[in-house]
PDB file of C-alpha atoms in Angstrom:
ATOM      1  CA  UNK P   1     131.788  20.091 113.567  1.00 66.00           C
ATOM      2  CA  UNK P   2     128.160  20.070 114.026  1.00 62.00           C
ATOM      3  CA  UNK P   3     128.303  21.015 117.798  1.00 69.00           C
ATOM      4  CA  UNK P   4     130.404  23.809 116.708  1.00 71.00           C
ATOM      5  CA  UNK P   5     127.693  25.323 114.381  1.00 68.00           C
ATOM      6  CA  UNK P   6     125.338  24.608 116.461  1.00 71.00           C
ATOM      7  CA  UNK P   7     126.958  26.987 119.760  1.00 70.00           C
ATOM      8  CA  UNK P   8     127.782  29.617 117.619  1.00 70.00           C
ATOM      9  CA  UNK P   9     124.099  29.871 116.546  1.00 69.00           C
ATOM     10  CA  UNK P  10     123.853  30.123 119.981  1.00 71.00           C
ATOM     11  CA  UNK P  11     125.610  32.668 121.189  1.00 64.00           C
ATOM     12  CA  UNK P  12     124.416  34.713 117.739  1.00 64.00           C
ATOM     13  CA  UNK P  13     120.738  34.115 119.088  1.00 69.00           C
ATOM     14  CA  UNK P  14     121.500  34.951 122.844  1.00 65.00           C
ATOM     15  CA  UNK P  15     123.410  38.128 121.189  1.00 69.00           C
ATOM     16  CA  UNK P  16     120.589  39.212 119.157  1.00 64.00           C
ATOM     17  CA  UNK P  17     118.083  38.764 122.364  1.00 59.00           C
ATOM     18  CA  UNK P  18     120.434  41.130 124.446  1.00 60.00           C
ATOM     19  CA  UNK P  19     120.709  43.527 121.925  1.00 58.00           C
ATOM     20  CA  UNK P  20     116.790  43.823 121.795  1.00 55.00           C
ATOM     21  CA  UNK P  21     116.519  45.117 125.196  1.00 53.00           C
ATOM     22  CA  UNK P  22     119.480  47.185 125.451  1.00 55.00           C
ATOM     23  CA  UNK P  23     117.400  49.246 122.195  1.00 54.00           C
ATOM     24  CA  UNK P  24     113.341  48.661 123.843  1.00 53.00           C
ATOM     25  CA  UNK P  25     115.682  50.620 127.432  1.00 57.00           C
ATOM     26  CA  UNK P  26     116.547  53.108 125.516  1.00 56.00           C
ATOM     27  CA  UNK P  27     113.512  53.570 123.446  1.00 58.00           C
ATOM     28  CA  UNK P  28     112.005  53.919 127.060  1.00 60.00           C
ATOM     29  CA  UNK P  29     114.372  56.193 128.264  1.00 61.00           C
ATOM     30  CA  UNK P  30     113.995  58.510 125.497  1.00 62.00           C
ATOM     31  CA  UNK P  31     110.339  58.229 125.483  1.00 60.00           C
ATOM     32  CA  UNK P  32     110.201  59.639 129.331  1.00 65.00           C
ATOM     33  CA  UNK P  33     112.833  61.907 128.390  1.00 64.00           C
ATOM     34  CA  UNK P  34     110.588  63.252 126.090  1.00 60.00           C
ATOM     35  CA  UNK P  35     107.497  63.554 128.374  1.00 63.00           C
ATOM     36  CA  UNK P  36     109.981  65.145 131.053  1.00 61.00           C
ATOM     37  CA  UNK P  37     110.697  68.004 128.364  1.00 59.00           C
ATOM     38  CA  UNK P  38     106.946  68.325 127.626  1.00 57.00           C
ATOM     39  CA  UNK P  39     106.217  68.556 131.128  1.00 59.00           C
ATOM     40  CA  UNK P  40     108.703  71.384 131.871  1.00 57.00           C
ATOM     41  CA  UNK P  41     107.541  73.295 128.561  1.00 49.00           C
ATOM     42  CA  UNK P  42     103.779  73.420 130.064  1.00 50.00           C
ATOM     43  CA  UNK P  43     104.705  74.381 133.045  1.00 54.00           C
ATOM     44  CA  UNK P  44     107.057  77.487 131.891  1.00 55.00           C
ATOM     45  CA  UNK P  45     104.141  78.552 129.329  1.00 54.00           C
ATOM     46  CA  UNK P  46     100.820  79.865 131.112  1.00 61.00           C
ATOM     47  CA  UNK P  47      97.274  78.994 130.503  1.00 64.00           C
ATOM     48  CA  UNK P  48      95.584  81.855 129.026  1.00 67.00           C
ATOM     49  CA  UNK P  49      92.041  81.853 127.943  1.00 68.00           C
ATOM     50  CA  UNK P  50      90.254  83.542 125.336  1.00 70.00           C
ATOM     51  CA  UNK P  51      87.259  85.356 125.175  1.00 62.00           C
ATOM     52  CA  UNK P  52      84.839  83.292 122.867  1.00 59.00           C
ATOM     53  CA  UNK P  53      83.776  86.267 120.571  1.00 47.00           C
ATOM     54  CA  UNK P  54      83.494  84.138 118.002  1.00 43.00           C
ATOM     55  CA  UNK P  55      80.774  82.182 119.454  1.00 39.00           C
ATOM     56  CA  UNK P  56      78.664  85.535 120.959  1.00 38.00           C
ATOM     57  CA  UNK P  57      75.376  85.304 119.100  1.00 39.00           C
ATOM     58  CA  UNK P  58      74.722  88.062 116.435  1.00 40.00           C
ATOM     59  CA  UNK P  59      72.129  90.980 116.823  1.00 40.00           C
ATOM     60  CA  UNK P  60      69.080  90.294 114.197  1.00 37.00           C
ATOM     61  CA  UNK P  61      69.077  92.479 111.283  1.00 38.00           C
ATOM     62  CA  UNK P  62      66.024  92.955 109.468  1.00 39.00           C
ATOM     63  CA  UNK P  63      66.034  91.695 105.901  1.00 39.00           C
ATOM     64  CA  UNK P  64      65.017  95.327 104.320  1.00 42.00           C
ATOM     65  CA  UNK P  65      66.838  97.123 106.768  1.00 43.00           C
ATOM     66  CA  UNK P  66      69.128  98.446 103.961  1.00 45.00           C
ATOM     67  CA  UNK P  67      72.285  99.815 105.540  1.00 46.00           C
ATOM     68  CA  UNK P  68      71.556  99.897 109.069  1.00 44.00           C
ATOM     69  CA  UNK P  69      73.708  97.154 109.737  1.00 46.00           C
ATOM     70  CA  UNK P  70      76.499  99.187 108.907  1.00 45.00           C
ATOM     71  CA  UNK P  71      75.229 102.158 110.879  1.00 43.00           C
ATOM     72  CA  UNK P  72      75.259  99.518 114.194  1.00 49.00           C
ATOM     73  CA  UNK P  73      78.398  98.492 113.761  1.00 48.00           C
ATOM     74  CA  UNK P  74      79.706 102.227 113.195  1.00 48.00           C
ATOM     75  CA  UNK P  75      78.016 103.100 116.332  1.00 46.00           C
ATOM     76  CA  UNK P  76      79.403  99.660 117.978  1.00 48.00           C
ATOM     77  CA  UNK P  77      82.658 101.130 117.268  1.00 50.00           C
ATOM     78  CA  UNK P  78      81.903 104.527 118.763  1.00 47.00           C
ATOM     79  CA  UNK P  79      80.400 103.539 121.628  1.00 47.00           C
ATOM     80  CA  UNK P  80      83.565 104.387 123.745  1.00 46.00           C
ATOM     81  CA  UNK P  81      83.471 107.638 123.061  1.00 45.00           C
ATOM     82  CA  UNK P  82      79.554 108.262 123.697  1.00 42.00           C
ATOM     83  CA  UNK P  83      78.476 111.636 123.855  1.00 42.00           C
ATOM     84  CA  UNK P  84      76.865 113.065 127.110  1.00 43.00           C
ATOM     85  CA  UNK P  85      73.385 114.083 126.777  1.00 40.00           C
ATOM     86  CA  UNK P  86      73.396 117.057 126.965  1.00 42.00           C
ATOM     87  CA  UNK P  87      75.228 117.006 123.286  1.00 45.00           C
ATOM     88  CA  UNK P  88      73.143 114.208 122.090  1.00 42.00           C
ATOM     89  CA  UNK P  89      70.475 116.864 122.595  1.00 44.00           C
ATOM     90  CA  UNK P  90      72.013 119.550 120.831  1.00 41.00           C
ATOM     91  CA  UNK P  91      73.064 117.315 118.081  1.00 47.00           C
ATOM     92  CA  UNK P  92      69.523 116.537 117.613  1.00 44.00           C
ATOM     93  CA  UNK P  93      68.979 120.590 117.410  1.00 44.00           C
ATOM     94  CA  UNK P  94      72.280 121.072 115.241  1.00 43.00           C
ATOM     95  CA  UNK P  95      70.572 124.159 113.615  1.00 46.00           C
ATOM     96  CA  UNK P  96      68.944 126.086 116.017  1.00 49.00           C
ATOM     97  CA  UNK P  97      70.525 129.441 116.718  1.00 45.00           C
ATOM     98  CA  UNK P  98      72.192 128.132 120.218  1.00 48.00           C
ATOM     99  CA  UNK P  99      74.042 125.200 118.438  1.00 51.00           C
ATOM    100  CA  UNK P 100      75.438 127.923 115.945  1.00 44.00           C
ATOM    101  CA  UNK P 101      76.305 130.533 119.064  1.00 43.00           C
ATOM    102  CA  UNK P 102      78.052 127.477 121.114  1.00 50.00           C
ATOM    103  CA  UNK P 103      80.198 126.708 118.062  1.00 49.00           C
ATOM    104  CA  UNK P 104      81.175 130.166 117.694  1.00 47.00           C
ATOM    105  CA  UNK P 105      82.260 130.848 121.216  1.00 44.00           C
ATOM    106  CA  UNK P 106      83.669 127.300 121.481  1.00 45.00           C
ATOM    107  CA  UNK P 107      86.269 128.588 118.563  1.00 47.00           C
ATOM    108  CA  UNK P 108      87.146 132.052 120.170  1.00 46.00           C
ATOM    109  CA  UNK P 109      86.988 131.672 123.295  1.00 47.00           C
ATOM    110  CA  UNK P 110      90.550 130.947 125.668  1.00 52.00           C
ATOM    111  CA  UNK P 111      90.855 127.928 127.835  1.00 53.00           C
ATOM    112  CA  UNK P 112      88.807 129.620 130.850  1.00 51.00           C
ATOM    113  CA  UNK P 113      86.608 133.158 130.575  1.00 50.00           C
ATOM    114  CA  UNK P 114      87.761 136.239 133.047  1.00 52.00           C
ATOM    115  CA  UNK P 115      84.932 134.844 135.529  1.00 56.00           C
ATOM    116  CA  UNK P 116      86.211 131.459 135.771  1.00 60.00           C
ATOM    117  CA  UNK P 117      82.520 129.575 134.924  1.00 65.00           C
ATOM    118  CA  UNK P 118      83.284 128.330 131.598  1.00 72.00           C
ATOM    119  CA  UNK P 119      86.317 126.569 129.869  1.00 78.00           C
ATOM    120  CA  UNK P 120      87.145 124.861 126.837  1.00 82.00           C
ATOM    121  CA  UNK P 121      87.934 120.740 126.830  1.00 87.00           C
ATOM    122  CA  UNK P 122      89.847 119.369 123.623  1.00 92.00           C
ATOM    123  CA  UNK P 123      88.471 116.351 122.608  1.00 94.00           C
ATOM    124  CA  UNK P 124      91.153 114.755 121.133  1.00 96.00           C
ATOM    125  CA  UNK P 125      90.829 111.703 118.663  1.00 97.00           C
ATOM    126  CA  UNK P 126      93.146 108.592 118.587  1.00 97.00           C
ATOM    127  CA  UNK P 127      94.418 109.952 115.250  1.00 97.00           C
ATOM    128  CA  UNK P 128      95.220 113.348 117.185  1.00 97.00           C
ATOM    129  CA  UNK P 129      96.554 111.791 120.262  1.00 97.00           C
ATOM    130  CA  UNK P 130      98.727 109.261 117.921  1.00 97.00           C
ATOM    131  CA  UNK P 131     100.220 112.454 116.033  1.00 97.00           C
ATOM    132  CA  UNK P 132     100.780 114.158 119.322  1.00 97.00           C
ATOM    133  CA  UNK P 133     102.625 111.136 121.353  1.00 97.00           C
ATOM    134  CA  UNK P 134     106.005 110.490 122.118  1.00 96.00           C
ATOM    135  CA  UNK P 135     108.712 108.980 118.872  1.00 96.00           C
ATOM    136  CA  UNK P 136     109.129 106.121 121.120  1.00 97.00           C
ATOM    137  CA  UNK P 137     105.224 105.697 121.618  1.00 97.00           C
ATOM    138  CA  UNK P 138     104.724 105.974 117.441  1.00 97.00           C
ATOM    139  CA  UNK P 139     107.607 103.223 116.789  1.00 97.00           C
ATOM    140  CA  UNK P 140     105.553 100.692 119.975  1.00 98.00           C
ATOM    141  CA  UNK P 141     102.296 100.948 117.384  1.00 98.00           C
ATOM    142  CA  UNK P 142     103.845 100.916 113.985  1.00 97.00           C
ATOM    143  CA  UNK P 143     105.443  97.497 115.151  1.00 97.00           C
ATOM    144  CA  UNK P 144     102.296  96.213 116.858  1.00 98.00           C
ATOM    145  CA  UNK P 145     100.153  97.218 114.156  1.00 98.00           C
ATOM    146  CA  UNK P 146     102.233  95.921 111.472  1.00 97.00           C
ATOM    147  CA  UNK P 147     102.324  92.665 113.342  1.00 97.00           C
ATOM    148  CA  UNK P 148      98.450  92.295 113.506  1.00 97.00           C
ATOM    149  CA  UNK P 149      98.204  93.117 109.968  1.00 97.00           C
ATOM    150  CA  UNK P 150     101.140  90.585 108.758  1.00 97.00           C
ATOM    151  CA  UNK P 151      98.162  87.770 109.976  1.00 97.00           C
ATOM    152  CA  UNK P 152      96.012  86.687 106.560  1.00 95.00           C
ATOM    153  CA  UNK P 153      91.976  87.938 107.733  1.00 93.00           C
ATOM    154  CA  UNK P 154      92.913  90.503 109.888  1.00 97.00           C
ATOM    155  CA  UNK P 155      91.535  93.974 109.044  1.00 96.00           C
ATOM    156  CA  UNK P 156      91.617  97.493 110.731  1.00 97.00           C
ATOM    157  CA  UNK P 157      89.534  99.720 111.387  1.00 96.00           C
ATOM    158  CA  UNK P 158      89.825 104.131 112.918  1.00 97.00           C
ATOM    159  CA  UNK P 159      87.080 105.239 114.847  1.00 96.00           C
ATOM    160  CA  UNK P 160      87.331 108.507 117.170  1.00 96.00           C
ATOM    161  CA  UNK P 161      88.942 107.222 119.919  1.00 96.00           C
ATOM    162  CA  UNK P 162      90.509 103.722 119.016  1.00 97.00           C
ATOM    163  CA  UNK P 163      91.667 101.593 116.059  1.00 98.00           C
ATOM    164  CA  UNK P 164      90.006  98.087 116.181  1.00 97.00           C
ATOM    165  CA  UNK P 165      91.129  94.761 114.413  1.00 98.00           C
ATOM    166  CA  UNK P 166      89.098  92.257 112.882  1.00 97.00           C
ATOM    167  CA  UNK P 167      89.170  88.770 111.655  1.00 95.00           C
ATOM    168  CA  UNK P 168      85.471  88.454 109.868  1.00 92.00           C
ATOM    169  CA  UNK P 169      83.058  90.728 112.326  1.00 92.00           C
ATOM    170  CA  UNK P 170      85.251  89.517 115.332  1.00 94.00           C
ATOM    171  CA  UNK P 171      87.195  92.085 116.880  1.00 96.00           C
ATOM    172  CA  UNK P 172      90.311  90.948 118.743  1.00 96.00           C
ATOM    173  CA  UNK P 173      92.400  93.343 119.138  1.00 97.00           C
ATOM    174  CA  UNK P 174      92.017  97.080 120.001  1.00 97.00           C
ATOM    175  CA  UNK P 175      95.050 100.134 120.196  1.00 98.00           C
ATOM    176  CA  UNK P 176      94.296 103.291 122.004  1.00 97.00           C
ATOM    177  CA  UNK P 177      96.079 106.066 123.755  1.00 97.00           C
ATOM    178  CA  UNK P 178      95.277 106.899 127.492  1.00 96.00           C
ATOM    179  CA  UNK P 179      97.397 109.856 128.611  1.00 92.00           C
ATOM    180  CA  UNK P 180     100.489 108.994 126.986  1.00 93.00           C
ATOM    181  CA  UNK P 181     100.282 105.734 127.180  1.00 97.00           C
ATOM    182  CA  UNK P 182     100.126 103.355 124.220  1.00 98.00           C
ATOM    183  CA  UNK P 183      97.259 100.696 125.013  1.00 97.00           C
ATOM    184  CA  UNK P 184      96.327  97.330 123.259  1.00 98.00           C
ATOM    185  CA  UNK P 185      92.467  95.866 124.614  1.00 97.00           C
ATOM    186  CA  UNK P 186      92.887  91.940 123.603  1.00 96.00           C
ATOM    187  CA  UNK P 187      89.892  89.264 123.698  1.00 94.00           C
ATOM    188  CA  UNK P 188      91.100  87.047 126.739  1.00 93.00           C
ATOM    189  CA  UNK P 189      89.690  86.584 129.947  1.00 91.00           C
ATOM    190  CA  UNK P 190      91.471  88.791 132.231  1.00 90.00           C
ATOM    191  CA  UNK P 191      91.472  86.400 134.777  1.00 88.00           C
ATOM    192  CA  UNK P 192      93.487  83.963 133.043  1.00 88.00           C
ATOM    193  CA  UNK P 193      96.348  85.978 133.030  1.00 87.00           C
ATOM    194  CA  UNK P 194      96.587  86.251 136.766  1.00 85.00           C
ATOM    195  CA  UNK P 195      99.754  85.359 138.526  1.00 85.00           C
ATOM    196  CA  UNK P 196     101.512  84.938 135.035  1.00 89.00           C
ATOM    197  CA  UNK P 197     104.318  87.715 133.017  1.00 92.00           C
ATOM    198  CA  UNK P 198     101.393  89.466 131.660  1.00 93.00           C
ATOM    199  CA  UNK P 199     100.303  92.287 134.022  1.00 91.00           C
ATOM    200  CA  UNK P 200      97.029  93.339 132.605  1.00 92.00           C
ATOM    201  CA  UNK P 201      93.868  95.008 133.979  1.00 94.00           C
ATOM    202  CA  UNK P 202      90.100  93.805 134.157  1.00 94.00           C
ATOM    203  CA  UNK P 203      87.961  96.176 132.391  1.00 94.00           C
ATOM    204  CA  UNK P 204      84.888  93.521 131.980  1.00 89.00           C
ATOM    205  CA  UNK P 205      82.686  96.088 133.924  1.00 90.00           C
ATOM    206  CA  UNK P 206      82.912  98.529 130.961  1.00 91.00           C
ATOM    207  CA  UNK P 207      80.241  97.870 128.342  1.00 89.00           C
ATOM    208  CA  UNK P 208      82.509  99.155 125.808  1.00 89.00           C
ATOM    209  CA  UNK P 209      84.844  96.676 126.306  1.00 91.00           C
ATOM    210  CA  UNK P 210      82.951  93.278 126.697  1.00 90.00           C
ATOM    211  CA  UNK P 211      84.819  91.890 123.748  1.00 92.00           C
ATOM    212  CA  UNK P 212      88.209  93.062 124.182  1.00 95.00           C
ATOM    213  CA  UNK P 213      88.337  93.487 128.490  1.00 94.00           C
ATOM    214  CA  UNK P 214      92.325  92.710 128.786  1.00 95.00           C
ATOM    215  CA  UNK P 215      94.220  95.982 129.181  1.00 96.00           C
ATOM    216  CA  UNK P 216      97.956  95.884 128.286  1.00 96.00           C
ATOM    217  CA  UNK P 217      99.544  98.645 128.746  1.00 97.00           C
ATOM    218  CA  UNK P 218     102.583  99.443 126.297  1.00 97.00           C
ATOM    219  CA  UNK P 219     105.551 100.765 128.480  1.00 96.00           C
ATOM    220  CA  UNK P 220     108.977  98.739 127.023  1.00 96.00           C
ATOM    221  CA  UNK P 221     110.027  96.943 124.340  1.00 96.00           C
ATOM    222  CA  UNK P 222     109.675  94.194 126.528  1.00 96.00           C
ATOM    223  CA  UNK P 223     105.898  94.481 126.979  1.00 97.00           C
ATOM    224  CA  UNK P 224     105.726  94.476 122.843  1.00 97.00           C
ATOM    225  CA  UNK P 225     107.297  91.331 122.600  1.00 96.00           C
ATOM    226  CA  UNK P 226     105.075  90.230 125.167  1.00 96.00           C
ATOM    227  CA  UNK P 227     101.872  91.786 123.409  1.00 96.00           C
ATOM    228  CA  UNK P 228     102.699  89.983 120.482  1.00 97.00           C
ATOM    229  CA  UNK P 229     102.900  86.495 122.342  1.00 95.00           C
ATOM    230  CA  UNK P 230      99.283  87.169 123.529  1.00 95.00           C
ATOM    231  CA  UNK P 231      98.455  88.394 120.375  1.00 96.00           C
ATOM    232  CA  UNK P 232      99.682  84.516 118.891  1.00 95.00           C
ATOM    233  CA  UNK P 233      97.430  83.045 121.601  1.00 93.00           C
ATOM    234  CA  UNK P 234      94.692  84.613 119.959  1.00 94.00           C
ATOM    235  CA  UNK P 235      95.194  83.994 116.347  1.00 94.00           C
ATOM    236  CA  UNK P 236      95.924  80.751 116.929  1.00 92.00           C
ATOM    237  CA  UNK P 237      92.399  79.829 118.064  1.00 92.00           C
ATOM    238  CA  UNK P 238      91.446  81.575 114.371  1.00 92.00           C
ATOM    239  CA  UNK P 239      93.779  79.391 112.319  1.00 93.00           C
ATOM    240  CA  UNK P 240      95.256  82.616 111.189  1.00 94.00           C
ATOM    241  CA  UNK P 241      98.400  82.178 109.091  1.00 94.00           C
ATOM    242  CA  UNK P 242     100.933  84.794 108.609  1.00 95.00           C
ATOM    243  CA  UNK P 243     101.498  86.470 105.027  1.00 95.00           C
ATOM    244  CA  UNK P 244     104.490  86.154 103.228  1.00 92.00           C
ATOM    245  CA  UNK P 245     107.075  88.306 102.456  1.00 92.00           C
ATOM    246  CA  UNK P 246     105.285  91.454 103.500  1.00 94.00           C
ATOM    247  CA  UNK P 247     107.012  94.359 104.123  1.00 94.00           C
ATOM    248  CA  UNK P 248     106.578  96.291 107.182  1.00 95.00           C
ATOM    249  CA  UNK P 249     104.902 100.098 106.667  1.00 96.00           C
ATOM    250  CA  UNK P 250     105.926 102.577 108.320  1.00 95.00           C
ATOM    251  CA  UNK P 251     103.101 103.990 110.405  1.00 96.00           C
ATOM    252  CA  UNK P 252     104.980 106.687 112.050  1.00 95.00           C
ATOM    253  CA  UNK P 253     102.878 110.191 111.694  1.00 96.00           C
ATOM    254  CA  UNK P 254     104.997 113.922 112.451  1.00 97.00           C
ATOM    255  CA  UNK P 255     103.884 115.701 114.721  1.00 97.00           C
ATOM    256  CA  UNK P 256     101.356 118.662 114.246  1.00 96.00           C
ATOM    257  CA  UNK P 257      99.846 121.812 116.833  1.00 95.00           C
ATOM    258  CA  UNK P 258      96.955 121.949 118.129  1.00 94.00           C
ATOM    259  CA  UNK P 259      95.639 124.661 116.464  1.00 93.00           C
ATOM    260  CA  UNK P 260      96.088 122.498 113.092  1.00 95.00           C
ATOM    261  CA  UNK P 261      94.713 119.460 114.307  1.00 96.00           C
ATOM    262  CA  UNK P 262      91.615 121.394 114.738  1.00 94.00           C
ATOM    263  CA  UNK P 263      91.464 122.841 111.629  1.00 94.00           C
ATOM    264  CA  UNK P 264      91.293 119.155 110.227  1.00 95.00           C
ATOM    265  CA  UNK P 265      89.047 117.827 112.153  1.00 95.00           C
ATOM    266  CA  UNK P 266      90.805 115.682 114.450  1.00 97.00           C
ATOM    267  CA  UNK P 267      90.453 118.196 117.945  1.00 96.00           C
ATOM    268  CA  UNK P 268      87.149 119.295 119.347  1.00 94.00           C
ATOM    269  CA  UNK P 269      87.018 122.399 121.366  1.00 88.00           C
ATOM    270  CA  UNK P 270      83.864 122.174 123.207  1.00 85.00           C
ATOM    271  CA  UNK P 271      82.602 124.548 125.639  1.00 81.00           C
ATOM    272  CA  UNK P 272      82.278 123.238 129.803  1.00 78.00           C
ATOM    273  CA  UNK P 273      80.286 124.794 132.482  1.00 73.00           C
ATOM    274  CA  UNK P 274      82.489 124.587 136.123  1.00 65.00           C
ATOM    275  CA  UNK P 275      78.751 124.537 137.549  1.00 65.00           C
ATOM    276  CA  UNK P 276      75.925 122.309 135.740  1.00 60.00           C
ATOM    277  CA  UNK P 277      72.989 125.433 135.926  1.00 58.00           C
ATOM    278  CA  UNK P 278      75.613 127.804 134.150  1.00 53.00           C
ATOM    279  CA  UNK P 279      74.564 127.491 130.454  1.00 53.00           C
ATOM    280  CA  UNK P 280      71.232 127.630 131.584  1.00 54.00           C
ATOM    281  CA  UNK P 281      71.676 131.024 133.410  1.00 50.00           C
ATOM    282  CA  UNK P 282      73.711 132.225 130.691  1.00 50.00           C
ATOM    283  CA  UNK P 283      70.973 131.036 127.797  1.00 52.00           C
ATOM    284  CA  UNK P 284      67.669 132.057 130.061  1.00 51.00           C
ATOM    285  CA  UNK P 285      66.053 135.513 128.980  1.00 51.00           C
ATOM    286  CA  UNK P 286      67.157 138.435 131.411  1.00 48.00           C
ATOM    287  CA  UNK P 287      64.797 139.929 134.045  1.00 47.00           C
ATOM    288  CA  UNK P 288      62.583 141.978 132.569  1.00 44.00           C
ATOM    289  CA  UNK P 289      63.741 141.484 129.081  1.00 45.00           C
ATOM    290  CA  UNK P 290      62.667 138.700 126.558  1.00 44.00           C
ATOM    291  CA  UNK P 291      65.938 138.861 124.720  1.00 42.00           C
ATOM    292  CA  UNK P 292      68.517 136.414 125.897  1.00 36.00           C
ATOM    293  CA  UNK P 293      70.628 136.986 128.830  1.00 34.00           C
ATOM    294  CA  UNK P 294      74.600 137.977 128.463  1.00 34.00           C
ATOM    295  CA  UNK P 295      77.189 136.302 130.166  1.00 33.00           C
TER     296      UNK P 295
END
């Protein structure tokens, strides 16, 4: 009876050995299946970098410097759409009697005078260019735009020619219009995004885009989808959590004319010389004659 017990404990501890290898194989086998999957998920996502404008150093602001910071960061904003200097200059002269006369004639006048030396450029704002796009162009923005802004931190902000986003004083995102194209500016090296789904363009030669040099430009649905995956990319590196239950705005803006777009601002008809001595001739006192010359 004893040699009886004793087999069976046995074959119960010979049992229980086997059964602990069959389960340390196929904790193995799931382990590597695992890594396998990991593997295959790195290799299918690409390695983008980011631009580290969180770590550029800050310009020094003088202690009673009151409000100048906020002037630099205006201009910071602007600096895209920096005037030429010849209209620094007459800025700086707004109310001499040849700034008044230019503004006159630049609201008159038609696109081109009868002897073809002067014209009229519209200097159109992002708001203006926004109201002035394409429905499908207004529904690409609304969606991007409500997707930056459904991130907790992030903040927006209109200048003339471009609407920037913010998390703190980092700007990481930037929408613009270029012809009729809708156009996001994102804080990644460009060069990281070779050879990958994203087809961007370099712009880190352009001072105003040192913080934002990835061009995307906003042609499909497809390429939103795929804005908002490098969008992720970026936020990520903030921490930035999405808010919840927002509701999406609707961003879309009708369409107006020219002529009104003027009237509120958002259009500048300036004046252009075809040759670069013309508004000189034109403004230079006539021979024999101290009074000012016609055109």
């Amino acid at each position: 009876m004893l040699s009886i017990l004793m087999a069976l404990l046995l074959v119960f501890l010979v049992w229980e050995f086997a059964g602990d290898i069959r389960g340390g194989n196929k904790e193995e086998q799931e382990d590597e299946e695992s890594e396998a999957q990991e593997r295959d998920v790195a290799q299918e996502r690409p390695h983008i970098e980011l631009l580290p404008v969180y770590t550029a150093p800050r310009e020094v602001v003088a202690e009673n410097t009151d409000g100048l910071q906020e002037v630099g960061e205006q201009l910071a904003e602007t600096n895209e759409d920096v005037l030429p200097i010849e209209d620094i200059q007459t800025q700086e002269d707004s109310n001499s009697t040849a700034q008044v006369l230019r503004e006159g004639i630049a609201l008159v006048m038609p696109d081109e005078d009868e002897t073809g030396e002067m014209g009229v450029r519209y200097d159109r704002s992002f708001t203006a260019k926004l109201i002035q796009s394409d429905d499908e162009v207004k529904e690409w923005y609304s969606e991007i735009k409500n997707y930056l802004l459904s991130f907790r931190k992030v903040h927006a902000r209109t200048s003339w020619g471009r609407e920037s986003f913010r998390i703190g004083r980092d700007c990481f995102a930037r929408l613009a219009i270029k012809g009729k194209t809708l156009c996001v500016y994102l804080a990644i090296i460009p060069l990281s995004c070779q050879d990958t789904k994203y087809k961007i363009e370099d712009l880190a030669d352009l001072s105003s885009c040192k913080d934002t040099p990835c061009l995307y430009r906003i042609k499909s649905n497809r390429r939103v989808a795929y804005a908002k995956e490098l969008i992720d990319i970026i936020l990520q590196e903030y921490d930035a959590k999405p808010i919840k239950n927002r509701e999406d705005v609707d961003y879309y803006l009708p369409y107006e004319g020219t002529v009104d777009l003027i009237k509120k601002g958002l259009i500048k008809r300036k004046i252009v010389a075809k040759r670069t001595d013309f508004l000189t001739k034109i403004n230079a006192p006539a021979d024999g004659e101290n009074d000012m010359g016609a055109a």
